[in-house]
């Protein structure tokens, strides 16, 4: 544009100086956002006029001086861009090069070892660029200008297919792998943030074998489709889904419509919907080029609750002799990162599992959060570091009750501390004394702050939208530790970041058998029946799939004076009703029972049809259960009963909101907690509340489930610290 100036990366964004005619500069500023690269994220552009003696001619990139504790942001890993894909598949010097990338695509977070983000600080450092790559790297007009992982056939890394039949590299690595997959084989394949286990999603035998190897009986698998055409030949996409599937982040999208062409039935047992993704690495694109390649299962190559495998030697030791091949490469993965999972509601993205493509993008906070380490919850663990005004959330870590996940937590913590030059001064943890994360925080020897679980859920959303004033907070969740020592999870709050009033909650359930009641929802349903006056004979009749001896034992336990733990968790209520309606009496993974019940809902058209219930701050479910039992006896469609139960919960949320608005004047409502991963519940709740004029907020960029708790903890701790300072002043 005939302007001159310079640009530099710094922690709070990009700073540049532009010199030239005023009208040209205005045009430049407009083009800056309208023509920004697809992988960039512009939050705001703040022009400031300066008088400067520093007047460069031409254009300079000024390198971030390494100033001790200063940091720059680390970009997330991004899917192969269309230009690179065309080069990969067309005629170019990188035809078939499985590590092709440019400034718009390729690995970032997964390969970076330290700041600043330069090639020497990544796992690409051992590959010296050939003269042609080097030319691209230093030529300003080239789309590989400063693409740190830049590489080609000559100078870049290589994949090797290793199997008992021998090793294959180059193009035969791909062709041999494709052959194995088409014949129903199972492979382990190195990806961006870890290894995947891969097999045909149409071959029931292959999927069965993968399930056995991975020790995963029923939890659904995500499916990778070659491209848009292959995907729409299986399932019709809802509005907004394709955009997200094809976005640079390329997450797994939980599609709203069930496939109309069948995949192997054991891909998603008992469920109708699937999680889909499109190829995002050059190798995945190459593997799926064959016109006969079926959709592929792509699931992390770990066993059950173990962390993702990233290491070649470990992958070979684990899978080398058990599978039909392992594809390894000499480009190391430094930072483990799972595939992200999202769903789209009303064209808006809602995060379920936040990792590849999104991590480590920060949340900009209004308060200084420097030195705060929020350790999160326990299941779906993430943690959050505070640097200056940035909240940096770790990738999804998993269930900390597994010792190896806890080791992963520590590994990520060490790496992010190093990467972001972070040293913790304050630990923020859940009130639950038995969470591994709480124990870890308390052991640190640093000052600690405890935060109530559901307050953190609400605060996470407030942080995302920078809300300060009081909101109506509805947290429908699994169980979380309440500040009265009981287990909460169906909460109605009025809260800001500092405080919360618990105005009401769902009725309490008894967890007969403690944790076993979580895995065996029939125990919860049995408690509900006994509580609602159903006779032992009828209870035994209603549970045809549980042995009568077991039922009698549990009934006796329930009627005994043993003080069982009680909770008012919405998640446990959904579990109980799913078991009562006969959908799922034993669940293999968290959320299975409610997912099956939700996906069975008959029709989502028409007005809400709730069951009757006793209105109030603690609603009574006696009328609901009584009528549901009549429906069960009358053989009413279970899909309709499922829908009516959902509609009841939606009506309760709405009633609570109306009461809160009347007493306090608050019109802003936050919905949070893992139960809102239920698409029907979330969609219809938002619709109903909006129709009554409420402003409804729920998380988009951070998980609505326990993965978002760490962000809420950080926001609450920052608010408390600021409050303390203001009191001291
Ligand atoms: Zn590219
Ligand atoms: Zn090269
Ligand atoms: Fe929770």
XYZ file of C-alpha atoms and ligand atoms in Angstrom:
732
model
C 0.000 0.000 0.000
C 3.019 2.265 -0.136
C 3.090 2.588 3.651
C 6.113 1.964 5.831
C 6.407 0.647 9.349
C 7.200 -2.212 11.638
C 5.376 -4.896 13.619
C 6.153 -6.854 16.786
C 4.550 -9.637 18.811
C 4.053 -9.017 22.499
C 2.126 -10.618 25.281
C -0.971 -8.471 24.954
C -1.089 -8.740 21.177
C 0.576 -7.394 18.088
C 1.980 -3.862 18.108
C 2.839 -2.083 14.901
C 3.737 1.351 13.658
C 2.512 2.547 10.268
C 3.551 5.720 8.561
C 1.984 7.405 5.551
C -1.001 9.390 4.353
C -3.945 9.469 6.781
C -6.478 8.195 4.226
C -4.199 5.330 3.247
C -3.708 4.383 6.889
C -7.473 4.308 7.450
C -7.792 2.026 4.456
C -4.943 -0.103 5.831
C -6.716 -0.455 9.204
C -9.922 -1.532 7.468
C -8.067 -4.127 5.384
C -6.252 -5.382 8.469
C -9.462 -6.913 9.781
C -11.274 -7.606 6.509
C -8.324 -9.447 4.980
C -6.900 -11.057 8.104
C -5.588 -14.607 7.657
C -8.124 -17.313 8.528
C -6.040 -18.532 11.448
C -5.760 -15.136 13.134
C -8.085 -13.918 15.850
C -8.673 -10.186 16.107
C -10.286 -9.108 19.365
C -9.828 -5.380 18.760
C -7.694 -2.925 16.816
C -6.697 0.145 18.809
C -5.179 2.919 16.646
C -3.087 5.535 18.460
C -1.372 8.503 16.805
C 2.289 8.823 17.747
C 5.001 11.387 17.254
C 8.022 9.315 16.573
C 11.596 9.791 15.578
C 11.659 6.079 14.919
C 10.772 6.183 11.206
C 11.706 3.036 9.368
C 11.558 2.879 5.614
C 9.900 -0.160 4.116
C 8.599 -2.917 6.380
C 10.274 -4.624 9.313
C 9.317 -7.457 11.585
C 10.899 -6.575 14.883
C 11.664 -9.605 16.883
C 10.255 -9.933 20.311
C 13.172 -9.131 22.572
C 13.414 -11.828 25.154
C 12.760 -9.796 28.264
C 12.928 -12.150 31.227
C 9.399 -12.640 32.389
C 7.744 -11.287 29.245
C 5.858 -13.793 27.145
C 4.291 -13.903 23.739
C 1.344 -16.046 22.881
C 1.768 -19.527 21.518
C -0.469 -20.375 18.576
C -2.557 -23.542 18.616
C -2.146 -26.378 16.094
C -4.128 -25.747 12.918
C -5.490 -28.028 10.233
C -3.856 -28.343 6.824
C -4.945 -25.301 4.813
C -6.459 -25.507 1.337
C -3.389 -24.104 -0.431
C -1.131 -26.683 1.183
C -3.694 -29.415 0.474
C -3.670 -28.490 -3.225
C 0.121 -28.599 -3.257
C 0.115 -31.927 -1.425
C -2.252 -33.555 -3.905
C -1.199 -31.690 -7.043
C 2.097 -31.371 -8.868
C 4.603 -29.537 -6.701
C 7.919 -30.157 -5.035
C 5.892 -31.153 -2.001
C 3.539 -33.603 -3.733
C 2.738 -36.248 -1.134
C 4.938 -34.630 1.547
C 3.151 -35.571 4.784
C 4.646 -32.678 6.787
C 3.671 -29.847 4.441
C 2.617 -26.636 6.240
C 2.673 -22.863 5.939
C 2.021 -19.788 8.078
C -1.703 -20.621 8.024
C -1.490 -24.253 9.010
C 0.403 -27.015 10.703
C 1.746 -27.849 14.147
C 2.405 -25.090 16.691
C 1.586 -25.818 20.347
C 2.328 -29.540 20.003
C 5.956 -28.944 18.904
C 6.981 -25.849 20.883
C 9.470 -26.324 23.727
C 10.055 -22.740 24.825
C 9.517 -19.100 23.892
C 9.924 -17.209 21.717
C 8.248 -19.338 19.056
C 11.168 -19.898 16.691
C 12.182 -23.065 14.905
C 15.135 -23.643 17.251
C 12.682 -23.855 20.144
C 10.560 -26.572 18.522
C 10.981 -30.261 17.826
C 11.745 -29.195 14.218
C 15.096 -27.795 15.338
C 17.012 -30.912 14.324
C 15.856 -30.585 10.711
C 17.983 -28.047 8.831
C 16.048 -26.381 6.026
C 17.312 -27.063 2.511
C 18.179 -24.038 0.385
C 14.743 -23.926 -1.285
C 12.894 -24.084 2.039
C 15.228 -21.486 3.482
C 14.414 -19.127 0.575
C 10.692 -19.459 1.272
C 11.290 -18.933 4.953
C 13.006 -15.568 4.503
C 11.007 -14.184 1.567
C 8.436 -11.689 2.870
C 5.955 -12.359 0.081
C 6.094 -16.137 0.506
C 3.279 -17.892 2.352
C 5.959 -19.842 4.186
C 7.677 -16.661 5.423
C 8.646 -17.599 8.967
C 6.554 -20.766 8.944
C 8.627 -22.313 11.739
C 7.951 -25.995 10.904
C 8.623 -25.412 7.172
C 9.937 -28.577 5.505
C 9.969 -30.598 2.300
C 10.821 -34.139 1.106
C 14.482 -33.246 1.037
C 14.948 -31.677 4.444
C 11.878 -32.593 6.503
C 10.851 -35.456 8.763
C 9.523 -38.806 7.490
C 6.903 -41.314 8.464
C 7.625 -45.019 8.700
C 4.992 -47.743 8.714
C 6.258 -50.422 11.071
C 4.715 -53.867 11.174
C 5.629 -57.490 11.704
C 5.751 -57.730 7.881
C 8.446 -55.073 7.699
C 9.004 -51.341 7.517
C 7.729 -49.070 4.736
C 8.562 -45.435 4.199
C 7.744 -42.711 1.666
C 4.643 -43.228 -0.447
C 4.607 -46.953 0.310
C 4.014 -46.057 3.982
C 0.690 -44.545 2.914
C -0.270 -47.197 0.364
C 0.456 -50.093 2.722
C -1.550 -48.395 5.498
C -4.503 -47.753 3.165
C -4.426 -51.380 2.108
C -4.501 -52.592 5.717
C -7.397 -50.249 6.597
C -9.459 -51.308 3.581
C -8.999 -54.954 4.575
C -10.355 -54.253 8.059
C -7.055 -53.884 9.904
C -6.349 -51.683 12.905
C -3.419 -49.231 13.006
C -1.808 -46.805 15.417
C -0.959 -43.562 13.598
C 1.025 -40.603 14.873
C -1.007 -37.401 14.648
C -0.460 -33.799 15.734
C -0.905 -34.050 19.480
C -0.642 -37.809 19.943
C -1.207 -41.214 18.392
C -4.599 -42.362 17.102
C -5.969 -45.863 16.784
C -7.513 -46.116 13.341
C -9.823 -48.579 11.583
C -12.755 -48.664 9.183
C -15.959 -47.304 10.721
C -17.973 -49.658 8.501
C -16.290 -52.866 9.614
C -17.930 -54.224 12.765
C -15.159 -56.770 13.335
C -12.438 -54.135 13.117
C -14.307 -51.824 15.513
C -14.821 -54.743 17.900
C -11.106 -55.512 17.843
C -10.270 -51.861 18.468
C -12.671 -51.834 21.437
C -11.021 -54.911 22.925
C -7.527 -53.491 22.494
C -8.512 -50.153 23.976
C -10.583 -51.703 26.804
C -13.550 -49.602 25.829
C -16.865 -51.453 25.611
C -19.474 -48.903 24.667
C -18.312 -45.307 24.702
C -18.889 -43.893 21.193
C -16.004 -43.305 18.782
C -15.522 -40.232 16.613
C -15.478 -40.828 12.872
C -13.252 -39.103 10.327
C -14.753 -38.569 6.874
C -12.606 -37.977 3.793
C -14.257 -34.682 2.928
C -17.543 -32.849 2.841
C -18.885 -35.069 0.049
C -18.239 -38.296 1.898
C -19.688 -36.816 5.089
C -22.962 -35.640 3.501
C -23.383 -39.018 1.862
C -23.842 -40.352 5.422
C -25.535 -37.589 7.360
C -27.253 -34.301 6.631
C -25.511 -31.425 8.349
C -27.273 -28.777 10.395
C -26.593 -25.126 9.900
C -23.166 -24.063 11.146
C -21.766 -27.583 11.515
C -19.808 -27.635 8.261
C -18.201 -24.258 8.984
C -16.810 -25.550 12.256
C -15.732 -28.900 10.794
C -13.778 -26.993 8.132
C -12.457 -24.292 10.464
C -8.698 -24.064 11.130
C -9.339 -25.666 14.548
C -11.041 -28.693 12.914
C -12.575 -30.209 16.061
C -14.788 -33.257 16.439
C -18.355 -31.983 16.030
C -21.197 -33.846 17.729
C -23.682 -33.718 14.869
C -27.327 -33.011 15.553
C -28.742 -35.389 12.925
C -28.266 -39.145 13.114
C -26.658 -40.723 10.020
C -29.118 -42.032 7.426
C -26.566 -44.441 6.039
C -25.333 -46.875 8.570
C -21.909 -47.148 10.082
C -20.912 -50.290 11.996
C -23.419 -50.568 14.877
C -20.665 -50.735 17.497
C -19.328 -47.277 16.587
C -21.917 -45.659 18.884
C -23.852 -48.401 20.696
C -27.295 -47.384 21.935
C -26.958 -43.872 20.515
C -28.181 -42.416 17.258
C -25.885 -39.433 16.815
C -22.194 -39.402 15.990
C -19.134 -37.215 16.451
C -17.537 -36.385 13.110
C -14.331 -34.723 11.954
C -12.467 -34.070 8.737
C -8.775 -34.852 8.084
C -6.544 -32.165 9.547
C -2.989 -33.428 9.013
C -1.376 -34.017 5.618
C -0.934 -37.695 6.512
C -4.661 -38.074 7.266
C -5.474 -36.425 3.937
C -3.142 -38.836 2.135
C -4.577 -41.855 3.947
C -8.088 -40.871 2.883
C -7.427 -40.075 -0.781
C -8.201 -43.582 -2.014
C -11.680 -43.511 -3.546
C -12.639 -46.743 -1.746
C -11.505 -45.674 1.706
C -14.376 -45.922 4.198
C -14.975 -43.367 6.961
C -12.405 -44.104 9.669
C -12.573 -44.369 13.418
C -9.924 -42.051 14.865
C -9.573 -42.432 18.581
C -6.721 -41.598 20.904
C -4.244 -44.452 21.150
C -4.358 -44.920 24.880
C -5.898 -47.598 27.026
C -9.029 -46.531 28.957
C -8.125 -43.639 31.286
C -4.412 -43.443 30.439
C -3.096 -40.257 28.797
C -2.578 -40.043 25.072
C 0.569 -41.771 23.773
C 2.962 -39.345 22.033
C 6.213 -41.267 22.043
C 7.270 -43.557 19.153
C 8.982 -46.106 21.377
C 5.999 -46.284 23.714
C 3.564 -46.620 20.817
C 5.620 -49.453 19.338
C 5.939 -51.204 22.681
C 2.216 -50.863 23.350
C 0.808 -51.569 19.895
C 3.627 -52.962 17.696
C 2.696 -56.596 18.169
C -1.001 -56.177 18.846
C -2.072 -54.199 15.776
C -1.493 -54.477 12.017
C 0.955 -51.587 11.963
C 2.196 -48.464 13.703
C 3.046 -45.281 11.785
C 5.805 -43.367 13.547
C 7.829 -40.307 12.550
C 11.020 -38.503 13.482
C 9.190 -35.252 14.309
C 8.616 -35.490 18.042
C 5.438 -34.323 19.777
C 6.447 -32.173 22.732
C 3.042 -31.202 24.135
C 0.320 -33.854 24.290
C -3.004 -32.617 22.992
C -6.233 -34.529 22.386
C -8.791 -33.787 19.704
C -11.271 -31.116 20.755
C -15.003 -31.847 20.864
C -17.738 -29.284 20.275
C -21.417 -29.103 19.466
C -23.269 -26.456 17.482
C -26.498 -25.008 18.827
C -28.273 -22.328 16.869
C -25.120 -21.805 14.751
C -23.085 -21.167 17.901
C -20.163 -23.353 18.934
C -20.301 -24.880 22.426
C -17.108 -26.441 23.722
C -17.266 -29.922 25.239
C -13.571 -30.868 25.316
C -11.032 -28.121 24.746
C -7.663 -29.165 23.378
C -6.146 -29.242 19.867
C -6.847 -26.126 17.821
C -7.901 -24.043 20.831
C -5.106 -24.564 23.363
C -3.270 -22.432 24.440
C -5.397 -19.500 23.254
C -5.979 -17.323 26.331
C -9.060 -15.763 27.818
C -8.523 -12.026 28.270
C -9.491 -11.067 31.822
C -10.404 -7.682 33.155
C -8.428 -8.205 36.350
C -4.778 -8.951 36.793
C -4.547 -12.696 37.460
C -0.751 -12.973 37.635
C 0.523 -15.879 39.689
C -2.810 -17.621 40.191
C -2.921 -21.363 39.519
C -6.494 -22.708 39.435
C -6.291 -26.486 39.614
C -9.815 -27.268 38.365
C -12.043 -30.187 39.294
C -11.268 -33.889 39.024
C -13.064 -35.478 36.073
C -12.450 -33.806 32.699
C -9.594 -32.029 34.433
C -8.083 -28.816 33.133
C -6.156 -26.160 35.028
C -5.768 -22.457 34.414
C -2.664 -20.273 34.814
C -2.881 -16.528 35.301
C -0.287 -14.368 33.529
C -0.834 -10.611 33.711
C -4.410 -10.298 32.415
C -4.438 -13.622 30.605
C -6.057 -16.851 31.725
C -4.247 -19.723 30.033
C -6.160 -22.981 30.200
C -4.388 -26.322 29.872
C -5.647 -28.837 27.340
C -8.148 -31.435 28.512
C -6.283 -33.812 30.832
C -8.868 -36.401 31.846
C -9.879 -38.195 35.012
C -7.333 -37.397 37.723
C -8.306 -40.469 39.711
C -6.015 -42.401 37.368
C -2.393 -42.050 38.562
C -1.127 -41.624 35.006
C -3.581 -38.784 34.370
C -2.268 -37.110 37.510
C 1.254 -37.533 36.134
C 0.031 -35.951 32.884
C -1.418 -33.053 34.915
C 2.009 -32.487 36.448
C 3.743 -32.814 33.089
C 1.489 -30.186 31.480
C 1.872 -27.943 34.514
C 5.679 -28.115 34.306
C 5.656 -27.470 30.565
C 3.231 -24.563 30.702
C 5.166 -23.055 33.613
C 8.273 -23.158 31.471
C 6.535 -22.028 28.292
C 4.759 -19.097 29.886
C 7.429 -18.325 32.506
C 4.873 -18.817 35.180
C 5.534 -19.243 38.866
C 2.493 -19.822 41.026
C 1.928 -17.624 44.061
C -1.608 -18.745 44.893
C -3.423 -22.050 44.421
C -7.184 -22.160 43.854
C -8.957 -25.476 44.334
C -12.375 -27.081 44.650
C -13.945 -27.434 48.100
C -14.013 -31.210 47.658
C -11.287 -32.482 50.008
C -10.897 -35.774 48.125
C -10.295 -34.395 44.643
C -6.751 -35.222 43.530
C -6.482 -31.628 42.313
C -7.363 -30.286 45.783
C -4.772 -32.538 47.403
C -2.184 -31.430 44.862
C -2.893 -27.759 45.580
C -2.794 -28.232 49.357
C 0.522 -30.092 49.111
C 2.145 -27.199 47.237
C 2.804 -25.220 50.407
C 1.510 -22.066 48.711
C -1.443 -20.003 49.975
C -4.659 -21.736 48.918
C -8.219 -20.591 48.243
C -11.151 -23.036 48.089
C -13.988 -22.322 45.669
C -17.411 -23.956 45.633
C -17.779 -26.147 42.557
C -20.997 -24.724 41.099
C -20.052 -21.163 41.879
C -16.965 -21.859 39.741
C -19.196 -23.242 36.967
C -21.210 -19.996 36.916
C -18.085 -17.818 37.255
C -16.469 -19.517 34.248
C -19.257 -18.183 32.048
C -19.068 -14.767 33.724
C -15.330 -14.671 32.952
C -15.915 -15.602 29.336
C -18.358 -12.705 28.873
C -16.688 -10.353 31.354
C -19.847 -10.056 33.447
C -19.398 -8.306 36.824
C -22.876 -7.681 38.121
C -25.118 -10.232 39.840
C -26.624 -12.930 37.645
C -29.153 -15.694 38.107
C -26.958 -18.791 37.996
C -28.408 -22.205 37.196
C -25.862 -25.021 37.540
C -27.155 -28.429 36.478
C -24.285 -30.788 37.040
C -22.945 -34.038 38.345
C -22.184 -33.951 42.065
C -20.073 -31.189 43.542
C -19.141 -30.457 47.133
C -21.496 -27.948 48.730
C -20.430 -25.492 51.405
C -22.757 -27.266 53.865
C -20.863 -30.551 53.415
C -23.631 -32.197 51.340
C -23.326 -32.954 47.648
C -24.895 -30.403 45.325
C -25.548 -30.357 41.603
C -28.997 -28.958 40.779
C -28.411 -25.381 41.868
C -30.247 -22.089 41.674
C -27.963 -19.206 42.655
C -27.964 -15.465 42.592
C -24.295 -14.674 42.361
C -21.493 -12.430 41.260
C -17.813 -13.339 41.277
C -17.407 -12.689 45.006
C -20.466 -14.255 46.532
C -23.451 -16.446 45.865
C -26.813 -17.031 47.473
C -28.186 -20.513 47.074
C -31.851 -19.721 46.502
C -33.003 -23.227 45.692
C -32.080 -26.630 44.320
C -33.512 -29.880 43.000
C -34.767 -32.403 45.574
C -32.212 -34.696 47.216
C -31.609 -38.307 46.146
C -29.936 -41.022 48.203
C -26.807 -42.597 46.722
C -27.342 -46.190 47.854
C -23.961 -47.855 47.611
C -22.133 -44.529 47.287
C -20.103 -44.336 44.072
C -21.709 -47.532 42.795
C -24.942 -45.590 42.403
C -23.172 -43.467 39.787
C -22.279 -46.440 37.613
C -25.511 -48.291 38.357
C -28.342 -45.785 37.917
C -30.938 -48.462 38.747
C -29.915 -47.891 42.378
C -30.926 -44.237 42.034
C -34.202 -45.149 40.353
C -34.890 -47.616 43.146
C -34.329 -44.895 45.724
C -36.748 -42.621 43.867
C -39.427 -45.350 43.805
C -39.103 -46.161 47.492
C -39.082 -42.481 48.382
C -42.299 -42.091 46.414
C -44.069 -44.931 48.198
C -43.850 -47.728 45.638
C -44.176 -51.202 47.198
C -41.255 -53.656 47.185
C -43.170 -56.011 44.915
C -43.735 -53.285 42.357
C -40.112 -52.153 42.575
C -38.908 -55.671 41.786
C -41.382 -55.904 38.897
C -40.190 -52.601 37.392
C -36.529 -53.661 37.151
C -36.658 -56.766 35.008
C -32.954 -56.544 34.121
C -31.611 -56.565 37.689
C -31.584 -59.818 39.673
C -34.304 -59.985 42.374
C -31.694 -60.928 45.028
C -29.717 -57.782 44.313
C -32.900 -55.714 44.327
C -34.003 -57.119 47.689
C -30.565 -56.465 49.192
C -30.579 -52.852 48.008
C -34.202 -52.294 49.084
C -33.274 -53.550 52.556
C -30.241 -51.294 52.622
C -32.398 -48.333 51.617
C -34.944 -49.090 54.326
C -32.239 -49.590 56.957
C -31.002 -46.801 59.165
C -27.602 -46.626 57.439
C -26.946 -42.925 56.719
C -26.281 -42.946 52.969
C -24.895 -39.914 51.190
C -27.500 -37.629 49.647
C -27.162 -35.323 46.678
C -29.364 -32.957 44.707
C -27.464 -33.441 41.464
C -29.368 -32.911 38.226
C -27.044 -35.444 36.621
C -28.094 -38.103 39.115
C -31.776 -37.268 38.480
C -31.272 -37.814 34.747
C -29.480 -41.092 35.532
C -32.350 -42.202 37.776
C -35.071 -41.391 35.255
C -33.132 -43.048 32.425
C -32.968 -46.237 34.513
C -36.608 -45.933 35.533
C -37.664 -45.667 31.887
C -35.549 -48.745 31.117
C -32.952 -47.003 28.938
C -29.847 -47.768 30.919
C -29.557 -49.441 34.301
C -25.764 -49.828 34.310
C -23.570 -47.277 32.596
C -20.114 -47.900 31.273
C -19.130 -44.253 30.920
C -20.201 -41.016 32.544
C -23.285 -39.560 30.897
C -24.272 -42.729 29.046
C -27.719 -43.089 30.655
C -28.830 -39.479 30.057
C -27.385 -39.477 26.520
C -29.419 -42.524 25.539
C -32.529 -41.005 27.110
C -31.996 -37.669 25.354
C -31.397 -39.174 21.927
C -34.595 -41.219 22.308
C -36.801 -38.127 22.622
C -39.717 -38.618 20.224
C -40.032 -35.256 18.595
C -38.699 -31.852 19.410
C -41.502 -29.905 17.755
C -44.425 -28.352 19.578
C -44.761 -26.650 22.947
C -43.256 -28.014 26.168
C -45.251 -30.770 27.866
C -43.923 -30.969 31.421
C -45.020 -33.464 34.074
C -46.758 -31.921 37.057
C -44.436 -31.014 39.946
C -44.679 -29.140 43.212
C -43.442 -25.611 42.539
C -40.940 -23.908 44.823
C -37.328 -23.241 45.644
C -37.036 -26.997 46.173
C -39.567 -28.425 43.720
C -41.365 -31.605 44.699
C -41.132 -34.536 42.305
C -43.943 -36.554 43.960
C -46.557 -35.591 41.298
C -43.985 -36.185 38.532
C -43.054 -39.684 39.678
C -46.696 -40.632 40.307
C -47.723 -39.667 36.794
C -44.649 -41.228 35.225
C -45.493 -44.534 36.908
C -49.013 -44.330 35.483
C -47.495 -43.715 32.028
C -45.152 -46.690 32.418
C -48.080 -48.974 33.391
C -50.111 -47.616 30.452
C -47.279 -48.415 28.032
C -46.880 -44.804 26.872
C -43.965 -44.317 24.467
C -40.715 -43.941 26.402
C -39.549 -41.262 23.969
C -42.536 -39.166 24.998
C -41.869 -39.728 28.714
C -38.234 -38.776 28.171
C -39.340 -35.589 26.484
C -41.797 -34.749 29.266
C -39.097 -35.227 31.904
C -36.750 -32.898 30.010
C -39.590 -30.386 29.652
C -40.194 -30.546 33.406
C -36.593 -29.589 34.171
C -36.755 -26.778 31.587
C -39.944 -25.490 33.205
C -38.326 -25.562 36.654
C -35.359 -23.530 35.377
C -37.737 -21.024 33.840
C -39.888 -20.793 36.986
C -36.805 -20.201 39.130
C -35.585 -17.495 36.757
C -38.932 -15.712 36.846
C -39.027 -15.769 40.657
C -35.451 -14.444 40.830
C -36.230 -11.618 38.430
C -39.295 -10.648 40.416
C -37.436 -10.486 43.705
C -34.111 -9.048 42.544
C -34.664 -7.429 39.169
C -31.819 -9.465 37.640
C -32.490 -10.293 34.004
C -29.208 -11.978 33.082
C -29.117 -15.727 33.517
C -26.125 -18.057 33.309
C -26.614 -21.739 32.457
C -23.675 -23.980 33.289
C -22.703 -27.480 34.384
C -22.165 -30.781 32.614
C -25.861 -31.654 32.374
C -26.236 -28.840 29.824
C -24.187 -30.911 27.375
C -27.669 -32.310 26.757
C -28.555 -30.588 23.515
C -32.333 -30.776 23.930
C -32.154 -29.394 27.451
C -29.834 -26.538 26.541
C -31.570 -25.565 23.297
C -35.065 -25.552 24.720
C -34.010 -23.858 27.982
C -32.388 -21.013 26.033
C -35.452 -20.676 23.770
C -37.908 -20.624 26.653
C -35.877 -18.158 28.740
C -35.342 -15.858 25.766
C -39.051 -15.928 24.969
C -39.599 -14.498 28.457
C -37.114 -11.710 27.816
C -34.120 -13.089 29.727
C -30.589 -12.514 28.531
C -29.137 -16.032 28.542
C -25.396 -16.687 28.793
C -23.710 -20.041 28.504
C -20.144 -20.981 27.733
C -18.982 -21.154 24.144
C -15.182 -21.166 24.032
C -14.681 -23.066 27.294
C -16.233 -26.353 28.375
C -19.693 -26.177 29.923
C -18.761 -29.283 31.966
C -16.080 -29.677 34.659
C -13.419 -28.764 32.078
C -14.518 -25.140 32.568
C -14.288 -25.118 36.377
C -10.647 -23.983 36.450
C -11.478 -20.760 34.581
C -14.246 -19.995 37.073
C -11.901 -20.675 40.002
C -9.357 -18.269 38.550
C -11.944 -15.522 38.046
C -13.288 -15.889 41.596
C -9.806 -15.859 43.131
C -8.866 -12.727 41.173
C -12.059 -10.996 42.290
C -11.400 -11.928 45.932
C -7.842 -10.668 45.777
C -8.970 -7.398 44.262
C -11.673 -7.080 46.900
C -9.140 -7.671 49.662
C -6.891 -4.975 48.195
C -9.758 -2.498 48.060
C -10.597 -3.243 51.692
C -6.943 -2.698 52.684
C -6.867 0.644 50.846
Zn -0.849 -24.296 4.716
Zn 13.330 -28.401 2.241
Fe -19.262 -29.881 37.728
